[in-house]
Tab-separated table of C-alpha atoms and ligand atoms in Angstrom:
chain	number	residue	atom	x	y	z
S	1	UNK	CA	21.115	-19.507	-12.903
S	2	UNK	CA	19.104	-17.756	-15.419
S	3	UNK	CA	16.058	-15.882	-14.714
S	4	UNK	CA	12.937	-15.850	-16.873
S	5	UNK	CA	10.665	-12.814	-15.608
S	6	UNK	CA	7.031	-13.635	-16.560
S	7	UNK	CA	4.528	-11.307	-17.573
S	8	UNK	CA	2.972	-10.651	-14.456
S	9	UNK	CA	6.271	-10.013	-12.356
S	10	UNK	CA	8.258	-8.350	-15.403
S	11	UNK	CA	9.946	-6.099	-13.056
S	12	UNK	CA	10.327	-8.100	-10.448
S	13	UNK	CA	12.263	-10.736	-12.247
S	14	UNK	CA	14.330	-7.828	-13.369
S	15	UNK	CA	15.472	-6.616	-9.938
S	16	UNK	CA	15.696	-10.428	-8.968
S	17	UNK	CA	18.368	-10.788	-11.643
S	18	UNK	CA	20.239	-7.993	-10.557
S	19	UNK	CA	19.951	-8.479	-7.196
S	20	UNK	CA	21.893	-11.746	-8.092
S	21	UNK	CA	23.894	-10.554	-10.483
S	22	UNK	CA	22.076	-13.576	-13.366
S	23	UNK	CA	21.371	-13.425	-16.751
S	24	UNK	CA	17.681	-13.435	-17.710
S	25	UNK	CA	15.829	-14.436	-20.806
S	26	UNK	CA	12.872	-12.298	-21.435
S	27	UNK	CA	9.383	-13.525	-22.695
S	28	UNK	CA	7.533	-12.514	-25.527
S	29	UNK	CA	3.749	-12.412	-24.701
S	30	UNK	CA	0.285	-11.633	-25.788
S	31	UNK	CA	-2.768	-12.323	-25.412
S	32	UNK	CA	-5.111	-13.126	-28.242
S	33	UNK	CA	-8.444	-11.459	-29.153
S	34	UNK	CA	-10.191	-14.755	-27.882
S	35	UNK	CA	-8.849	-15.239	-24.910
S	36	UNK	CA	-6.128	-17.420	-25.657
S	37	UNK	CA	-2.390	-16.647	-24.678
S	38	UNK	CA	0.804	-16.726	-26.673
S	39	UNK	CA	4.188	-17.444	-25.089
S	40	UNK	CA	7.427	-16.901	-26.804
S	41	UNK	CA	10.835	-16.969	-24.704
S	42	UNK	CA	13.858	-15.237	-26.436
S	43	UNK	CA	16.949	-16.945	-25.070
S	44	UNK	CA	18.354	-20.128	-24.693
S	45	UNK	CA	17.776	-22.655	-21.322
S	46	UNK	CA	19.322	-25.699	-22.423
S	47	UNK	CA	21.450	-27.246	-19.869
S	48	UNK	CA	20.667	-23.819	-17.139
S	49	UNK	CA	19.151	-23.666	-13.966
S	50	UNK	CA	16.217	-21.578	-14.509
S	51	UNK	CA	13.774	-19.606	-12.008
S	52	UNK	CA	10.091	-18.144	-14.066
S	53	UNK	CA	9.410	-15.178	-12.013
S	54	UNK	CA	5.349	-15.165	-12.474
S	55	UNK	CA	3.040	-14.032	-9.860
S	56	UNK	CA	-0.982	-14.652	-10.262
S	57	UNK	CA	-2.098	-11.740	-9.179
S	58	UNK	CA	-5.846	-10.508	-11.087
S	59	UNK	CA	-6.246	-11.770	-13.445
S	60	UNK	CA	-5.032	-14.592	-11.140
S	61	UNK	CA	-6.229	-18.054	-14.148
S	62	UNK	CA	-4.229	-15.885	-16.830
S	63	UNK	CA	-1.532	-15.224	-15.019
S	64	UNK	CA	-1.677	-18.898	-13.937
S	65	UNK	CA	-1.958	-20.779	-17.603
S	66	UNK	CA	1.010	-18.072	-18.147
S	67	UNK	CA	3.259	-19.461	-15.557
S	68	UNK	CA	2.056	-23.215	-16.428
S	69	UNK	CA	2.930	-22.213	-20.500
S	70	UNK	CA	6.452	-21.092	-19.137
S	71	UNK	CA	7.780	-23.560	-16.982
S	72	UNK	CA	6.146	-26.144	-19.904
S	73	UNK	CA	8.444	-24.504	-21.952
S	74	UNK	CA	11.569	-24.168	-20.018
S	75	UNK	CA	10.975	-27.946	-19.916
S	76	UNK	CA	10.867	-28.699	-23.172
S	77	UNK	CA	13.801	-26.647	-24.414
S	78	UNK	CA	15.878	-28.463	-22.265
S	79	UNK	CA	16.656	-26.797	-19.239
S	80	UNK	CA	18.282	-28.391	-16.329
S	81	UNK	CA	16.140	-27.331	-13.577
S	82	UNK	CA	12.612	-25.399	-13.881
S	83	UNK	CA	12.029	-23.578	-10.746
S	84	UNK	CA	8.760	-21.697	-10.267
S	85	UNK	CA	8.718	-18.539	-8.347
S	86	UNK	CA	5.166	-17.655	-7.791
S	87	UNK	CA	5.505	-14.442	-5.165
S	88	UNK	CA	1.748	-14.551	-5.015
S	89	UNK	CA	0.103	-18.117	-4.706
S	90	UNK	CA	-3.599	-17.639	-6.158
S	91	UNK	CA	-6.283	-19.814	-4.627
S	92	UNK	CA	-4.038	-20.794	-1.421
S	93	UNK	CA	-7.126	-19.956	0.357
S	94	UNK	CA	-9.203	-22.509	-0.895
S	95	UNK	CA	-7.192	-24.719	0.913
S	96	UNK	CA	-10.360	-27.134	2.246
S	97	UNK	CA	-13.776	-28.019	1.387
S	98	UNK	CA	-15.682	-25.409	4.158
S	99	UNK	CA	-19.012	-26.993	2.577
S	100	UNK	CA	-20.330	-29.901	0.897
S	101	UNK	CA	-19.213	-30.145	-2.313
S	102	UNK	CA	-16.501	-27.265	-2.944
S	103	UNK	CA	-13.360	-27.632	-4.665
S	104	UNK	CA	-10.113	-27.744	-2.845
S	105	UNK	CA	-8.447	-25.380	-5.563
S	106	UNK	CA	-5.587	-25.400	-4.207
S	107	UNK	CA	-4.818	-28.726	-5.032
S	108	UNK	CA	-5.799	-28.568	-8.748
S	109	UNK	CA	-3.117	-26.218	-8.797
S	110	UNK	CA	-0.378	-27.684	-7.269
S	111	UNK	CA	-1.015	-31.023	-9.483
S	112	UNK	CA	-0.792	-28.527	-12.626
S	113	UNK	CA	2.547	-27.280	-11.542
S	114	UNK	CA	3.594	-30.195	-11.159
S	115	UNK	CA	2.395	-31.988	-14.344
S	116	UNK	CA	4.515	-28.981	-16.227
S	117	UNK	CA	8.148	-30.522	-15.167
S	118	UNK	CA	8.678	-27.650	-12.405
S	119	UNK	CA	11.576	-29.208	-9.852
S	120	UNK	CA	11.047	-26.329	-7.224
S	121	UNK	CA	8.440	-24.166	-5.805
S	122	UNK	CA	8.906	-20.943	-3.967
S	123	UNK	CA	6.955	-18.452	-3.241
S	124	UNK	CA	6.158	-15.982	-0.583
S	125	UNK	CA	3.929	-15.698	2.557
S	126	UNK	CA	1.568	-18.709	1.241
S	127	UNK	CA	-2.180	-18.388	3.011
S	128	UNK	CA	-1.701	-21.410	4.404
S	129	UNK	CA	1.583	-23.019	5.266
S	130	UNK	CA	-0.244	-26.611	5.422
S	131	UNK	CA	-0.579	-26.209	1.499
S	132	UNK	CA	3.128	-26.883	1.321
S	133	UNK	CA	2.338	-30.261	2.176
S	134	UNK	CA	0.640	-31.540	-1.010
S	135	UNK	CA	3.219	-30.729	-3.112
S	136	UNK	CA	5.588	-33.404	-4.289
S	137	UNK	CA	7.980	-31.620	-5.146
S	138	UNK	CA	10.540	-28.945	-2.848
S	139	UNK	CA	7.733	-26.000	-1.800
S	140	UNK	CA	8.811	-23.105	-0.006
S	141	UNK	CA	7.366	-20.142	1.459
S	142	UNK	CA	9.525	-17.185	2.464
S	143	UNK	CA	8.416	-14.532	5.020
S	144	UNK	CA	8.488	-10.671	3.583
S	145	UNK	CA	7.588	-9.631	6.859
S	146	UNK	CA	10.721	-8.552	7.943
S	147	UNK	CA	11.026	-6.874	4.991
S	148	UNK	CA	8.000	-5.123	5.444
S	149	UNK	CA	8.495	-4.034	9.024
S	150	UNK	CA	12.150	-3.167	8.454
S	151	UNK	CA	10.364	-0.290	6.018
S	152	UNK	CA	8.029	0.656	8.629
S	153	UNK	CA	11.300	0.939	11.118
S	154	UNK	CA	13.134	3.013	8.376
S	155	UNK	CA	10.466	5.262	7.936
S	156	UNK	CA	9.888	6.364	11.705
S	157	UNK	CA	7.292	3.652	12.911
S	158	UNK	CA	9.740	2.019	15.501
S	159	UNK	CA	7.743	1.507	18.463
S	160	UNK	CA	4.167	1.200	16.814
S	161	UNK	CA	1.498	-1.575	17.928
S	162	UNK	CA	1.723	-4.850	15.630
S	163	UNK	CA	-1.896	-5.869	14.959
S	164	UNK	CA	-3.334	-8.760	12.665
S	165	UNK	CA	-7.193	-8.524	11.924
S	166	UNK	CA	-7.626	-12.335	12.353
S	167	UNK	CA	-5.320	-15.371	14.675
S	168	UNK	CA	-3.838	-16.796	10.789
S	169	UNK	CA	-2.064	-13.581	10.709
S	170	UNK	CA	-1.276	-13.294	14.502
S	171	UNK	CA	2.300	-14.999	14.142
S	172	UNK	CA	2.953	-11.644	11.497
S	173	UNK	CA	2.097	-9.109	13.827
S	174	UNK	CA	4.409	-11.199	16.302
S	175	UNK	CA	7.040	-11.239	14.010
S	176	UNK	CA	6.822	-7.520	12.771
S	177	UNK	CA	6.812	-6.630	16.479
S	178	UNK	CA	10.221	-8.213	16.926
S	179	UNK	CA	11.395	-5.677	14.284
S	180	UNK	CA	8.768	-2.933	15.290
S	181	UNK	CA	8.676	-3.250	19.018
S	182	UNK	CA	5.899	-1.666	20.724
S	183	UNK	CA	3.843	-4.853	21.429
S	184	UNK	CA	1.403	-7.111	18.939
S	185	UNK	CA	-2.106	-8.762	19.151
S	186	UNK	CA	-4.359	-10.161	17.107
S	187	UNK	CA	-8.442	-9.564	16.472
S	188	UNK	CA	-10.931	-12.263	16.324
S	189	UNK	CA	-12.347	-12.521	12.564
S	190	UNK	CA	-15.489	-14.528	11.150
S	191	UNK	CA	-15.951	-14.501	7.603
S	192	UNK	CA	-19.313	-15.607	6.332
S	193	UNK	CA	-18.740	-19.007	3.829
S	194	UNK	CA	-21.610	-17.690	1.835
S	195	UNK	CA	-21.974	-14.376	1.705
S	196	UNK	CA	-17.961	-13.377	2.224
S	197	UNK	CA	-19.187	-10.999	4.758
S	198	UNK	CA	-16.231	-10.058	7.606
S	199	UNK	CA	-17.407	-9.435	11.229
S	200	UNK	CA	-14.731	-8.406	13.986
S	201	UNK	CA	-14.672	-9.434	17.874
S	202	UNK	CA	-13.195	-6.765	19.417
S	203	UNK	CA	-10.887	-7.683	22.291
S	204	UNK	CA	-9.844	-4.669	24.595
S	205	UNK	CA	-5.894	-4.271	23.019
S	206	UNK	CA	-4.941	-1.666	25.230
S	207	UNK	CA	-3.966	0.518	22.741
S	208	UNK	CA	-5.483	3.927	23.553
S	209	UNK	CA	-3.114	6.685	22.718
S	210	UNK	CA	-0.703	4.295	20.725
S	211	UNK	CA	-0.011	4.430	17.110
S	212	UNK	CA	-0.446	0.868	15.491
S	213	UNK	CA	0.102	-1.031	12.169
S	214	UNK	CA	-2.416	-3.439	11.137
S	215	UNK	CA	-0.950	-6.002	9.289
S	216	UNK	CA	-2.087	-8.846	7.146
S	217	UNK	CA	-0.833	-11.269	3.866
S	218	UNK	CA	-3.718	-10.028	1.465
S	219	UNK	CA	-5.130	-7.163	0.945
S	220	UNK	CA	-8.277	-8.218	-1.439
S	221	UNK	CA	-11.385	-6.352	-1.140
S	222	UNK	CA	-10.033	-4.131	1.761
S	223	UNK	CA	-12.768	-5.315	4.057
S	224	UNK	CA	-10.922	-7.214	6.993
S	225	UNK	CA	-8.073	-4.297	6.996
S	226	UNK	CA	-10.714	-1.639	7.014
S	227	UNK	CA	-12.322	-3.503	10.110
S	228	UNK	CA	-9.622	-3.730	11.582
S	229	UNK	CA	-8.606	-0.060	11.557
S	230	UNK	CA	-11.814	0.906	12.550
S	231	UNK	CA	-11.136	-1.604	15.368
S	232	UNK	CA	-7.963	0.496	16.134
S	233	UNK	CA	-9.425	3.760	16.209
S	234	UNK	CA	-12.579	2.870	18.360
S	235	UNK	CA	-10.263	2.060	21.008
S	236	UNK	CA	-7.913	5.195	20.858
S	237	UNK	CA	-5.186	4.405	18.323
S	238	UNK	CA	-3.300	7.458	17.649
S	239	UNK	CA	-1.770	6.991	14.369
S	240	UNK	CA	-3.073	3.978	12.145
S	241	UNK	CA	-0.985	2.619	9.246
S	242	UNK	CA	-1.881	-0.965	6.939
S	243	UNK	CA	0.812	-3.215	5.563
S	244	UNK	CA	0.333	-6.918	3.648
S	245	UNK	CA	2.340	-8.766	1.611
S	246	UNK	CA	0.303	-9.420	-0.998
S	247	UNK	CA	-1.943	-6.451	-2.602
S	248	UNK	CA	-4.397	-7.612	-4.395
S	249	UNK	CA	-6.040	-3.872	-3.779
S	250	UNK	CA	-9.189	-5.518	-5.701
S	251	UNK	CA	-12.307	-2.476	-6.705
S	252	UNK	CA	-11.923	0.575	-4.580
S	253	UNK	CA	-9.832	-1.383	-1.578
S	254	UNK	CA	-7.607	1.538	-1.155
S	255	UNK	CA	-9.620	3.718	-0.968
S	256	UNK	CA	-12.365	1.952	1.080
S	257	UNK	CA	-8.642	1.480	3.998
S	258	UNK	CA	-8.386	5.164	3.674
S	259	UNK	CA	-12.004	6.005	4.267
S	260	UNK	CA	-11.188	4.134	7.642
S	261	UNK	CA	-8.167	6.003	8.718
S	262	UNK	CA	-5.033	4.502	7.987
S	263	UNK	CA	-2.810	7.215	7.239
S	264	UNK	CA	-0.594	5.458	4.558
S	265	UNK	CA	-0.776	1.347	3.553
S	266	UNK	CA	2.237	-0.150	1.954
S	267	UNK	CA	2.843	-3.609	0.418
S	268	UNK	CA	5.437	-5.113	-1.287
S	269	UNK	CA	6.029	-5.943	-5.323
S	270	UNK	CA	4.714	-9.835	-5.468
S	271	UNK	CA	1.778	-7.999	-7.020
S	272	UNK	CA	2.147	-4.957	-8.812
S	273	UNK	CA	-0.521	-1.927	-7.553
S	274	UNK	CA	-0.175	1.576	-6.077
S	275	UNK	CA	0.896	0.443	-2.916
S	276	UNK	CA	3.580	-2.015	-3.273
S	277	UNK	CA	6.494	0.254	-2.305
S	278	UNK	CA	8.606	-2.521	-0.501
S	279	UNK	CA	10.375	-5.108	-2.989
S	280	UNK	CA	10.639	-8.570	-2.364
S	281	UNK	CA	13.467	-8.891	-4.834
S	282	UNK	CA	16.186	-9.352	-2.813
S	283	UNK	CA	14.026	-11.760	-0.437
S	284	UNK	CA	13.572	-13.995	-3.395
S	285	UNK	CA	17.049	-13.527	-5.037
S	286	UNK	CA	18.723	-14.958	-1.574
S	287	UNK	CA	16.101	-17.805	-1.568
S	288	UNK	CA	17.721	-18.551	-5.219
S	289	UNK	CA	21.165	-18.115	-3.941
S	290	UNK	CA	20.843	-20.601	-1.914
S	291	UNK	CA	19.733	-23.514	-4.146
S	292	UNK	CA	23.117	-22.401	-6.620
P	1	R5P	C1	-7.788	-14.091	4.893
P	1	R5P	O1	-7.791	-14.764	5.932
P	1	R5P	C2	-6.634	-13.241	4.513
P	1	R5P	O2	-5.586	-13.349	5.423
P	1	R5P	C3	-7.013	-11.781	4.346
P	1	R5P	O3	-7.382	-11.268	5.614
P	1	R5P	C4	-8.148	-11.613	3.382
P	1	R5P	O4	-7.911	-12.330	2.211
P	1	R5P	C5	-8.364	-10.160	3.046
P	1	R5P	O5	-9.448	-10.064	2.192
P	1	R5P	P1	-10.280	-8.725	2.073
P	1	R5P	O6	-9.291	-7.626	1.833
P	1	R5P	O7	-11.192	-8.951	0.921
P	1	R5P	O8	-11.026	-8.551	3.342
């Protein structure tokens, strides 16, 4: 299989390849003074299995057309099979029409993909696993959790309190406790539709005196993490620590998690930021293993 790391997961698709042991074919890209971006790749596909590496991270619609321009290309030159490995699956929030009138982004997105000649999609802790659904195509999401709590583990945190800020991120906390130990729960979570504004129920966790982990799949704004550390701390947390999958670590969100009193946040590489110390790379490379 050859690998094709995009311009948005350069490095990634780098330690993919290696992890594997796979050739890759590097892309040539720019983008022009109008907006407009270029695409050239530098190998050759023809016959080859072939995995685009391209997260859409911020800029999420570049990084997007990018991926779209790639696996459009992979197509046309010939290779065998296009599969697109987007680590970070942009607008898998807007997964439903909350009021009258919205688009369901998610599935202009999926049709695009789709429309390109990609065969298979993978790509890691989707939003919501229900998006999977309205592809037509194989979709796959893989879990970095373990990943992410095995780090935690490594690093002296064995025993510390799993806690999601909202119930979609309960089953993480569960699963990170399995690795973490030291019990999990999960915080009740409104979000505004309109104004975007978070406001946390806080359940009595029994957590006084306990060091904890709050962990999530995004990190955007830093708001619901933030909350949720607060949350923690209110009710006695010792030591408070932030993980997600995906950060997005949009304006001042690490610092805004700091000002709260987690005492270090980590993420992994699907996006590229200050805090993505934990690779997905080998996660991924197995996931391609197996379709060899
Ligand atoms: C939403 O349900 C997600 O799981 C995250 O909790 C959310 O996207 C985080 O956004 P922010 O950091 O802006 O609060």
């Amino acid at each position: 299989m050859i690998i094709v790391p995009g311009p948005a997961s350069e490095s990634l698709g780098i330690k993919v390849a290696a992890s594997m042991n796979a050739e890759t074919v590097h892309v040539i890209s720019k983008v022009f003074p109008d907006g407009e971006s270029y695409i050239r790749l530098t190998g050759k596909v023809q016959g080859e299995d072939v995995a685009v590496i391209q997260t859409a991270a911020p800029h999420q619609n570049t990084c997007l057309f990018q991926l779209l321009q790639i696996a459009d290309l992979l197509d046309d030159l010939g290779a065998k099979t296009v599969i697109a490995v987007m680590p970070y699956f942009a607008y898998a929030r807007q997964s439903k029409r909350s009021l009258d009138g919205e688009a369901v982004s998610v599935r202009t997105i999926i049709k695009l993909i789709e429309t390109v000649g990609v065969d298979e999609f993978v790509s890691v802790n989707v939003h919501n696993l229900e998006v999977l659904e309205a592809f037509s195509i194989p979709a796959e999401s893989l879990s970095a959790v373990p990943v992410l709590a095995s780090y935690l583990k490594d690093h002296g945190l064995k025993g510390v309190f799993s806690l999601a800020p909202d119930d979609g991120a309960a089953w993480m906390a569960a699963d990170a406790s399995k690795i973490l130990g030291g019990g999990h729960g999960w915080l009740e979570k409104k979000r505004d539709p309109v104004t975007g504004e978070v406001a946390v129920k806080k359940p009595d966790l029994e957590i006084a005196g306990k060091d904890l982990v709050v962990i999530d799949d995004i990190i955007s704004t830093g708001e619901t993490t933030a909350k949720a550390v607060e949350v923690a701390r209110e009710q006695g947390a010792r030591h408070v620590y932030a993980a997600c999958v995906h950060p997005l670590m949009v304006g001042d969100a690490l610092s805004r998690i700091r000002r709260s009193g987690a005492e270090m946040i980590i993420g992994t590489d699907s996006v590229e930021s200050d805090v993505s110390t934990v690779t997905v790379a080998p996660l991924v490379a197995g996931a391609l293993m197996r379709r060899i």
